[in-house]
Every structure is written in C-alpha cells, then in structure tokens.
Coordinates of C-alpha atoms and ligand atoms in Angstrom, one line a residue:
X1 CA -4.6 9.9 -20.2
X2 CA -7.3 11.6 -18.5
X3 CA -6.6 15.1 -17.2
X4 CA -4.2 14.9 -14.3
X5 CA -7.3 17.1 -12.7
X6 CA -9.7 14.5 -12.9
X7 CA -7.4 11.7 -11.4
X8 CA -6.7 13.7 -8.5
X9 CA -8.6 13.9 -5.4
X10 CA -10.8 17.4 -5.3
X11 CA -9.4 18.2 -1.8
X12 CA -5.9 18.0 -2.7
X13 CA -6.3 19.6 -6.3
X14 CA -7.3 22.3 -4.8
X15 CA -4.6 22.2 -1.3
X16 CA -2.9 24.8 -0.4
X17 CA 0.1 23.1 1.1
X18 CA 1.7 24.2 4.7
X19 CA 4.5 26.6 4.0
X20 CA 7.3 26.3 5.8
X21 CA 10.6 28.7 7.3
X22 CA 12.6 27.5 4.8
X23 CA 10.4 27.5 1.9
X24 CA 9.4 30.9 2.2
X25 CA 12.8 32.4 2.3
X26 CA 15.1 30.3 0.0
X27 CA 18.4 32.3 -0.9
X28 CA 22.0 31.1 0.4
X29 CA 23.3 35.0 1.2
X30 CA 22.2 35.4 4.6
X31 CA 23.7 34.4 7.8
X32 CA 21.2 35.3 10.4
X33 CA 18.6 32.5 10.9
X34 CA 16.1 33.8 13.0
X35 CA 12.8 32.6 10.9
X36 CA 12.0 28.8 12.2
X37 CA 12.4 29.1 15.9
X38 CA 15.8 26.6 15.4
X39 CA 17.7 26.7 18.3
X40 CA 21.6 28.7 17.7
X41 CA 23.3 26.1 18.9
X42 CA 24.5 22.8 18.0
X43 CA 25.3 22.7 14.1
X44 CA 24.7 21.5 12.5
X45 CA 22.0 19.5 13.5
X46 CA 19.9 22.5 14.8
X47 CA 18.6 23.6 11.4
X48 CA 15.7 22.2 9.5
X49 CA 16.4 20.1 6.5
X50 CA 16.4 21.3 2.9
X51 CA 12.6 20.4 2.2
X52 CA 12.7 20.5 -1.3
X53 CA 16.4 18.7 -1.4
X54 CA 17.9 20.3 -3.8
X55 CA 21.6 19.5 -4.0
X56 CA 20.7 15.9 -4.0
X57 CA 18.3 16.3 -6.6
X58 CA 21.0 18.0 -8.7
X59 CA 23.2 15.5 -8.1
X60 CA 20.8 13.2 -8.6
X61 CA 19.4 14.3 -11.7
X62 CA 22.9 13.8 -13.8
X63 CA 23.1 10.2 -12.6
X64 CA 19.6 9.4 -13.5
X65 CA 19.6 11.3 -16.8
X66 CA 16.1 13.1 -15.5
X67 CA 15.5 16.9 -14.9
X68 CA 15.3 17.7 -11.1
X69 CA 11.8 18.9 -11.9
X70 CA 10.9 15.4 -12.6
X71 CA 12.0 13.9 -9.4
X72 CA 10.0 13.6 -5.9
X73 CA 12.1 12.2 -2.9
X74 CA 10.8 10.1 0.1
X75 CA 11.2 8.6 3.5
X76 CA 11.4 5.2 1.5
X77 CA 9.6 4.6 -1.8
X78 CA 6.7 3.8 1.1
X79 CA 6.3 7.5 1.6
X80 CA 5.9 7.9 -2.6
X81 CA 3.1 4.5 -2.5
X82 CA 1.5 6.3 0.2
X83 CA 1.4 9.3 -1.5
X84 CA -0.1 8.3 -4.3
X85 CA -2.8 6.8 -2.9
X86 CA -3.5 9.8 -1.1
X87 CA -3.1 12.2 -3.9
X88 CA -5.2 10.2 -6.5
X89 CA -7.8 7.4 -5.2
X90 CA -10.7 9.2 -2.5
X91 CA -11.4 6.5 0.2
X92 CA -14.5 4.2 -0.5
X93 CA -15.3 5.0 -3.7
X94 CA -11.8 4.6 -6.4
X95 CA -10.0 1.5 -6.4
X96 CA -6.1 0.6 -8.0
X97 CA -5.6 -2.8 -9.8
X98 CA -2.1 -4.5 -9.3
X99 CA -0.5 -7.7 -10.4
X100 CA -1.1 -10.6 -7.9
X101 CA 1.7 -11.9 -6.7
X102 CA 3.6 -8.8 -5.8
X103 CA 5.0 -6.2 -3.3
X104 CA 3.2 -6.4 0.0
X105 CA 3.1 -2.3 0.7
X106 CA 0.9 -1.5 -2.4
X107 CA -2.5 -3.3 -0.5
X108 CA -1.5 -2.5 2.3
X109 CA -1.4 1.3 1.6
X110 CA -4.5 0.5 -0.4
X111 CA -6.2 -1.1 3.1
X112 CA -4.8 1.9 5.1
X113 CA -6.2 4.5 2.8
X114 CA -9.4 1.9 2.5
X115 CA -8.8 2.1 -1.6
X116 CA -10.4 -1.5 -3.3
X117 CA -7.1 -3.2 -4.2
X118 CA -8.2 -4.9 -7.5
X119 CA -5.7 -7.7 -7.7
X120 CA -5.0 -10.0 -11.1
X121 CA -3.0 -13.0 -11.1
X122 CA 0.1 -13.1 -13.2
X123 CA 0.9 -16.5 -15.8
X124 CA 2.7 -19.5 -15.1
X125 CA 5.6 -17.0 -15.9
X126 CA 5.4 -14.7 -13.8
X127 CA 4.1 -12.4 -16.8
X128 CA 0.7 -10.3 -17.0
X129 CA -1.5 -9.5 -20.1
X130 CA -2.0 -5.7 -20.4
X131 CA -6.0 -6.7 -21.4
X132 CA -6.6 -9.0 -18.2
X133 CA -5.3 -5.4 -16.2
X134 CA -7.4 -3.3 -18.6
X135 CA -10.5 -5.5 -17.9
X136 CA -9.9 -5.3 -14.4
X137 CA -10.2 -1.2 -14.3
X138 CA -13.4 0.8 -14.1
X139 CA -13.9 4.6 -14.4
X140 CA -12.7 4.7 -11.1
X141 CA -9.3 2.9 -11.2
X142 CA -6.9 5.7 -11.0
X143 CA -3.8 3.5 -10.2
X144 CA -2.6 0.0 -11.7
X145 CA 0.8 -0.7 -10.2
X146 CA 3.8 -2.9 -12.1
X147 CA 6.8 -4.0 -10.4
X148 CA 9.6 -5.1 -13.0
X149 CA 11.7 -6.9 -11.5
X150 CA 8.9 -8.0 -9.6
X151 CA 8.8 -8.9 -6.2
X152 CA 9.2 -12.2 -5.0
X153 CA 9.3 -13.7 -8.1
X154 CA 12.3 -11.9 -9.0
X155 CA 11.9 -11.9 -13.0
X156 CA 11.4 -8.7 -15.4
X157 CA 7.5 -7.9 -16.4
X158 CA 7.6 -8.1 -21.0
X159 CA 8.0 -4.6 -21.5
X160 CA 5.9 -4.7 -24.5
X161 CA 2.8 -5.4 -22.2
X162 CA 3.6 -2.8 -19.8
X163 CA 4.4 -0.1 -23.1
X164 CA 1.0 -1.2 -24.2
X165 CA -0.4 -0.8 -20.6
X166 CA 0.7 2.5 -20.1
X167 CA -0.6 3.5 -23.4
X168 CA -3.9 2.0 -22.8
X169 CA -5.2 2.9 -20.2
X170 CA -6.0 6.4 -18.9
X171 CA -4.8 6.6 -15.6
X172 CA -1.4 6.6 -13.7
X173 CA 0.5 3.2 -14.2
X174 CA 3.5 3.0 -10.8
X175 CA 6.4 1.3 -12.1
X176 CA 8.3 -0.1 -9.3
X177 CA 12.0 -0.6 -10.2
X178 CA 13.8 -1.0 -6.5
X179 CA 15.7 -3.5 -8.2
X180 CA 16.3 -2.0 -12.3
X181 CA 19.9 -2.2 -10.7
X182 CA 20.4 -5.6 -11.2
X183 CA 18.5 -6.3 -14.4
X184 CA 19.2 -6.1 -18.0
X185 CA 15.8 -4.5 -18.7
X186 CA 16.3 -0.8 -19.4
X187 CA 14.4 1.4 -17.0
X188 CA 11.5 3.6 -18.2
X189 CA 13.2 6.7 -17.0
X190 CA 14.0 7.1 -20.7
X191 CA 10.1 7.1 -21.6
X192 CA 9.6 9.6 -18.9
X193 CA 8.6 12.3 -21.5
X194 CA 7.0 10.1 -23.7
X195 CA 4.7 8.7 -21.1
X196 CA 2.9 11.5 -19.2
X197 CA 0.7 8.7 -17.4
X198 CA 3.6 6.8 -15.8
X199 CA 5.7 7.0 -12.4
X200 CA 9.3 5.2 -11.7
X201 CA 9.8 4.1 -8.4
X202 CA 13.6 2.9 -7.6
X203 CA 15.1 3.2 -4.4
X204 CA 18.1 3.6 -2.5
X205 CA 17.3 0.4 -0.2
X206 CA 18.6 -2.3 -2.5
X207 CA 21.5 -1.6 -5.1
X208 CA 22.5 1.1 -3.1
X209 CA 22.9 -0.3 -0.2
X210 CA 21.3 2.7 1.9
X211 CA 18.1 0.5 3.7
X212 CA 18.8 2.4 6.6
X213 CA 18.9 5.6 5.5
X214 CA 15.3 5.6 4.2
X215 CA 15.4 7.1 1.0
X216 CA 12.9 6.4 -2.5
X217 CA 12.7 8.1 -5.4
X218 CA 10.0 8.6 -7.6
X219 CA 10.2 9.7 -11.2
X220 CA 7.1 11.5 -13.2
X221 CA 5.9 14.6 -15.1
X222 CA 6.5 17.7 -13.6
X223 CA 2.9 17.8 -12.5
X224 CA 2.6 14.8 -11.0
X225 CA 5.8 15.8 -8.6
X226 CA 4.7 19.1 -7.8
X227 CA 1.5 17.5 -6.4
X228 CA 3.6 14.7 -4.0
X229 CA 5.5 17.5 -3.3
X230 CA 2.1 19.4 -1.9
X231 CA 1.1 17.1 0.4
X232 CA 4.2 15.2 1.6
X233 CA 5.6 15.9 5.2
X234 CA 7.6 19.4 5.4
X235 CA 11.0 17.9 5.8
X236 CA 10.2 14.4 5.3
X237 CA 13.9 13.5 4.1
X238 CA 16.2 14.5 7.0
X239 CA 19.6 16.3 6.9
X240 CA 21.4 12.8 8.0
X241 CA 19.8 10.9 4.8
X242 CA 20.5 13.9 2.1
X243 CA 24.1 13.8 3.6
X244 CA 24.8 10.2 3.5
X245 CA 22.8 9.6 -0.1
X246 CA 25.2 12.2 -1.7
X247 CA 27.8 10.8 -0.2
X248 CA 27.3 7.7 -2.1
X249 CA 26.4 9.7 -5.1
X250 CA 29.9 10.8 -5.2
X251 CA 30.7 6.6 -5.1
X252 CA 28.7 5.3 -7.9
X253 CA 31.4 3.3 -9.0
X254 CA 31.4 1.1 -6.0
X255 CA 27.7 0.6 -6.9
X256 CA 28.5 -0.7 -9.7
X257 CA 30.9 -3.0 -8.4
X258 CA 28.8 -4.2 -6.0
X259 CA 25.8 -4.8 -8.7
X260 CA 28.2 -6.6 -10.6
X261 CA 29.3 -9.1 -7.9
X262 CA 26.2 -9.9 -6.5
X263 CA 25.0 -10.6 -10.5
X264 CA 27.8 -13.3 -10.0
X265 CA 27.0 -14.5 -6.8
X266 CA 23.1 -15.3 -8.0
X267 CA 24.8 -17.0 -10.7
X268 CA 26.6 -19.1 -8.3
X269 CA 24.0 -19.4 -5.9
X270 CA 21.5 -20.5 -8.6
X271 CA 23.5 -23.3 -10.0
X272 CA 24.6 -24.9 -6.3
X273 CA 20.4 -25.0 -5.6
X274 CA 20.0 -26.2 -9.1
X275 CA 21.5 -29.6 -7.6
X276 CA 19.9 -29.5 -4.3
X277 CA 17.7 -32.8 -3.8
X278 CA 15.2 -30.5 -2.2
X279 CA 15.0 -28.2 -4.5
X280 CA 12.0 -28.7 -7.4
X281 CA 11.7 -25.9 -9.5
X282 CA 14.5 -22.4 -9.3
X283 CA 12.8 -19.3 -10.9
X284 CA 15.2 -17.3 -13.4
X285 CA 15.7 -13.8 -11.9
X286 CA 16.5 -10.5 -12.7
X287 CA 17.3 -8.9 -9.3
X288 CA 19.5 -9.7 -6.0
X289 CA 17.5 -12.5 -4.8
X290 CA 15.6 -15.8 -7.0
X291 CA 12.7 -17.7 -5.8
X292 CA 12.8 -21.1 -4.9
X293 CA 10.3 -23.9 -4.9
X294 CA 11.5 -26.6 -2.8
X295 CA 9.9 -30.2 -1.0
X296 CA 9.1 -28.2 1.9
X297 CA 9.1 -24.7 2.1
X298 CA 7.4 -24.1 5.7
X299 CA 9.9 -27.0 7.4
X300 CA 13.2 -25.9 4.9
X301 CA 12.8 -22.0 6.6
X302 CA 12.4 -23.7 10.3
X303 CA 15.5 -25.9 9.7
X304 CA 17.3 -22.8 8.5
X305 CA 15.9 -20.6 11.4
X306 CA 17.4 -23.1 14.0
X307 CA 20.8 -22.7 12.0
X308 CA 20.4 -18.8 12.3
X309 CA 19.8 -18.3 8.8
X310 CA 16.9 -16.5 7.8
X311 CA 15.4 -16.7 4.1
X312 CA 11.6 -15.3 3.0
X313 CA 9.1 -18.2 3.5
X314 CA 6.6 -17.4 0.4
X315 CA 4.4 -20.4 0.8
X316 CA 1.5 -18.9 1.9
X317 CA 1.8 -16.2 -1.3
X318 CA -0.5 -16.6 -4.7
X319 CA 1.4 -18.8 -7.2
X320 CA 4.2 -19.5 -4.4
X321 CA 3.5 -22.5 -2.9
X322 CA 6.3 -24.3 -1.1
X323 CA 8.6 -20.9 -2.3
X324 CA 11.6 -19.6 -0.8
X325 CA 12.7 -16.1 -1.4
X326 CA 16.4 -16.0 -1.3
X327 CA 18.4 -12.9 -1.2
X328 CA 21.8 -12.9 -2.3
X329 CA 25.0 -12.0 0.3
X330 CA 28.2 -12.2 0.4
X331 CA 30.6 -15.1 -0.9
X332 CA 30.5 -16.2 2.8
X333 CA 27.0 -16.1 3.7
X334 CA 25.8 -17.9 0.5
X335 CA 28.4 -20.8 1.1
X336 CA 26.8 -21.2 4.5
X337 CA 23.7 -20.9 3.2
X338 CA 24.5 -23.7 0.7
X339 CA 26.4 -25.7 3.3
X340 CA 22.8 -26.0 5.6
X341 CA 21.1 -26.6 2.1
X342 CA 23.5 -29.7 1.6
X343 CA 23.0 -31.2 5.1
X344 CA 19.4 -30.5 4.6
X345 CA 17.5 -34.3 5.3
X346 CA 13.6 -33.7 4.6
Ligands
PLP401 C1 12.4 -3.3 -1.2 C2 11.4 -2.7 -2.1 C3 11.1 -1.4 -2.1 C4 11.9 -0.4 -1.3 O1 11.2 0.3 -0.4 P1 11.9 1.4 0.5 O2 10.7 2.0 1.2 O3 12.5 2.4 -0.5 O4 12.9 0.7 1.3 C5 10.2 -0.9 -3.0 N1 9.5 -1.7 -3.8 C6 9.8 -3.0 -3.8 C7 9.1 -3.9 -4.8 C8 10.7 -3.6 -3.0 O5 10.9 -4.9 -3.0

C-alpha cells in the first residue's frame, strides 16, 4: 500500500477539522451545560448528540469483534461512500474502478464528486478477476470498490480474488458487506489488521432491520477512521439513531432469528420460481433477495405493479437483461408474491 498520505487529498491531509461543544469538553462529571448554546429545556432532545458515539461504538465493538478505534459511524453507509470519495480521489484528476454490475451509490458519489468511475464487467458468474481490476487502475486510482454479496446479483465475490486484490494493489479496496448477514462467506472484519489497505462496509439497513434509522458502519485502520472522522458532519448520527441502534444491540438474538428465517424463506421462494413457466434462469444467492431472469422482465414488474406488488425491475442493468430483483418478506408476502407469479399469463 502506498502511504495513507499520498492517497489522501492534500486539502484534507492537512484539515483541521471544526471542533465542536462537545468535543472540546468530553468528561461525564458535570452538570451545568452551558457551552453549545442548547436550550435548558426539553430533555432530552435539547442536547447535541454524542459526536464521536461512543457508547455504541463500545457496544458495538464486542459484537463485531473490532476495536472501537477501528470503527467510523454514518448517516447510512452513503455517508461512509461519500466520504471516501471525498477524503481520497481530488475531483477531475483521480478516478476509482468498481465491478460492473453493482451498487448504484458508488457512481453516483463518483458523478457527484466528478471522480472517473472506471467500471469492469464481472463473468458469466457474477465473479471478477483481481488482474482485469488491476489493469483497469492507473497511478491515480485510489479506490476500487467490491461488494460481496454483491448487489443485484445477490451471490458472494471468490474471496481468493478479492485476498489477492487487496494485496495487489496499492490503494484502498471498499468492501461492501450490507448483506455478510445472510451469507456463509466470513466477513473480512477478521483481516482488518492484516490488510491495512481495506475498508468494511456493513450496515444496519438490511439484517438489522434499522432502514429507517439511517445508520452504516465502516470498518478500517485506525488511520483511515480518524480521517472520516475529520471531515464527516459534527453530529452526523443523531441521538434518536444511537438510541434505537443500541437498543437492538441489546437484541442480537432476534437478529439472528430473523437472518435465519428469511435464509428459509429464500429457500422456499427460490424453489416455487424454480417452477414458474416464466421464469428462465434463477441466480443462486447469498443475501435476502435472488435475481431472476424471466420471459419478460419490463411487462412481469407492470403486471405485478397493478397487483400492488413491487419487485426491482433490473432489465435495463449490465448482464441483467430481462432480471428481476426480488427481496425476500414475510411467509405472507412471498405466498402472494408467488400466487400473482402463478396467475401470471405472458
Ligand atoms: C442497501 C445497501 C447498502 C445500505 O446503505 P445504507 O445507506 O446503509 O442504507 C449499502 N450497500 C449496498 C450494496 C446495499 O445494497
């Protein structure tokens, strides 16, 4: 890996970042606020948010097996893909390769920060070469981006070519696990030390079942954190969110449950499309939804639209032609689902 120096943008190397109320004085013992022009009344809602989060990161940091030091928190994992490109790629002149087809956020972040989004199409699996990526980089690629499972097409990236990525090449490789939950695949948290050059993005939108809440996490050396940390919003993770994530923190159990059920409702799902006469080809997946390739994807969604049931029309994506992207509900939903599948006449 290059220096972390020379990946970073000059301007925010060198940052010095806004300091707020609450960062400047940090102990628990008083009980006179009178530093961050809060108004007295109407607790608890009146007082700024922890802006480092530390009592979720604690809590967070024995779940995930990862020193607190290592972890950055977000207004969604958007805020940490924003970030990065911010932090790392100057406008106009450094670019980021990706896999092609994959999360929608990464280009546009790219497009919004106007990075060159570099992209390379993955196999007839679904899988990518670590040397097509490589080939694809220049001096100025500070940012290739992985998502295992990926996104739509639901399957795990061969962790041997994303080991041999990450080794390779000497920028920062984003791997985005929103949905490690539901896979076998280990996640490369546990190579956190061993790979100075890689960042883990999961998420509490999916397994978790916190969309709503608007909460990511990203995962990296201790250096890389403390420079999201710089030049992130203030308080971007309010007092509402940090209450409700610990609160499911304290129910990781039931996440588990939930994981496990909705492994055995793809299952089910799976094999009832597997019959389907419009259905021509069902991807094998690794998260809470599959990908479907089916007669006709654009007038399948439309049919299901009128029957107020909404699935992701992926036709018009690279490599998903005629591809639906179904996520997986309750027993309920997915028998109606099925049901408007059966009475389905293309
Ligand atoms: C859903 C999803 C996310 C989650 O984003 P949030 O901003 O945390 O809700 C991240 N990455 C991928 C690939 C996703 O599909």
């Amino acid at each position: 890996m290059k220096p972390l120096q020379s990946l970073t943008r000059p301007n925010i190397w060198k940052l010095k970042p806004y300091s707020s109320a609450r960062d400047e004085y940090k102990g628990a013992a008083a009980s006179v606020f009178l530093d961050a022009n809060e108004n007295p009344y109407n607790m608890p809602h009146n007082r700024y948010p922890d802006p480092m989060q530390h009592d979720l990161k604690a809590e967070l940091s024995k779940i995930k097996k990862v020193p607190a030091e290592n972890i950055f928190l977000g207004n969604g994992s958007d805020e940490a893909i924003d970030l990065l490109f911010r932090a790392f790629c100057e406008p106009r002149v450094d670019n980021v390769v990706a896999i092609d087809p994959t999360y929608g956020m990464y280009q546009v972040c790219a497009d919004v920060n106007d990075i060159e989004y570099r992209k390379v199409l993955l196999d007839e699996h679904f899988q990518f070469s670590a040397d097509q990526l490589l080939a694809a980089t220049d001096e100025h690629t500070k940012l290739i981006f992985l998502c295992s499972p990926n996104n739509p097409t639901g399957n795990d990236l061969l962790r041997s070519e994303i080991e041999k990525l990450v080794r390779s090449f000497d920028g920062l490789v984003v791997v985005d696990e929103a949905y490690n939950d539901f896979s076998e695949a280990p996640s490369f948290l546990e190579e956190l030390e061993k790979y100075p050059n890689i960042i883990v993005l999961q998420t509490f939108s999916k397994a978790w079942g916190c969309a709503a809440i608007r909460l990511g996490m990203a995962f990296a050396s201790p250096e890389i954190i403390d420079i999201l940390n710089k030049i992130k919003y203030p308080y971007n993770v309010n007092r509402l969110t940090q209450k409700q994530a610990m609160e499911m923190l304290s129910r990781y159990y039931e996440i588990e449950r939930w994981v496990k059920t909705l492994k055995e409702e793809r299952g089910l799902l799976e094999a009832e499309f597997a019959k389907l006469p419009c259905t021509v080809r069902l991807f094998p997946s690794d998260a809470n939804f599959f990908l479907v390739c089916v007669t006709d994807a654009v007038a399948i969604y439309s049919y299901l639209v009128k029957k107020g049931i909404i699935v992701r029309n992926r036709h018009s994506v690279s490599l998903c032609g005629n591809c639906l992207r179904v996520t997986v509900g309750t027993r309920l939903e997915n028998e109606m689902l099925l049901e408007a599948m059966r009475e389905y006449r293309g």
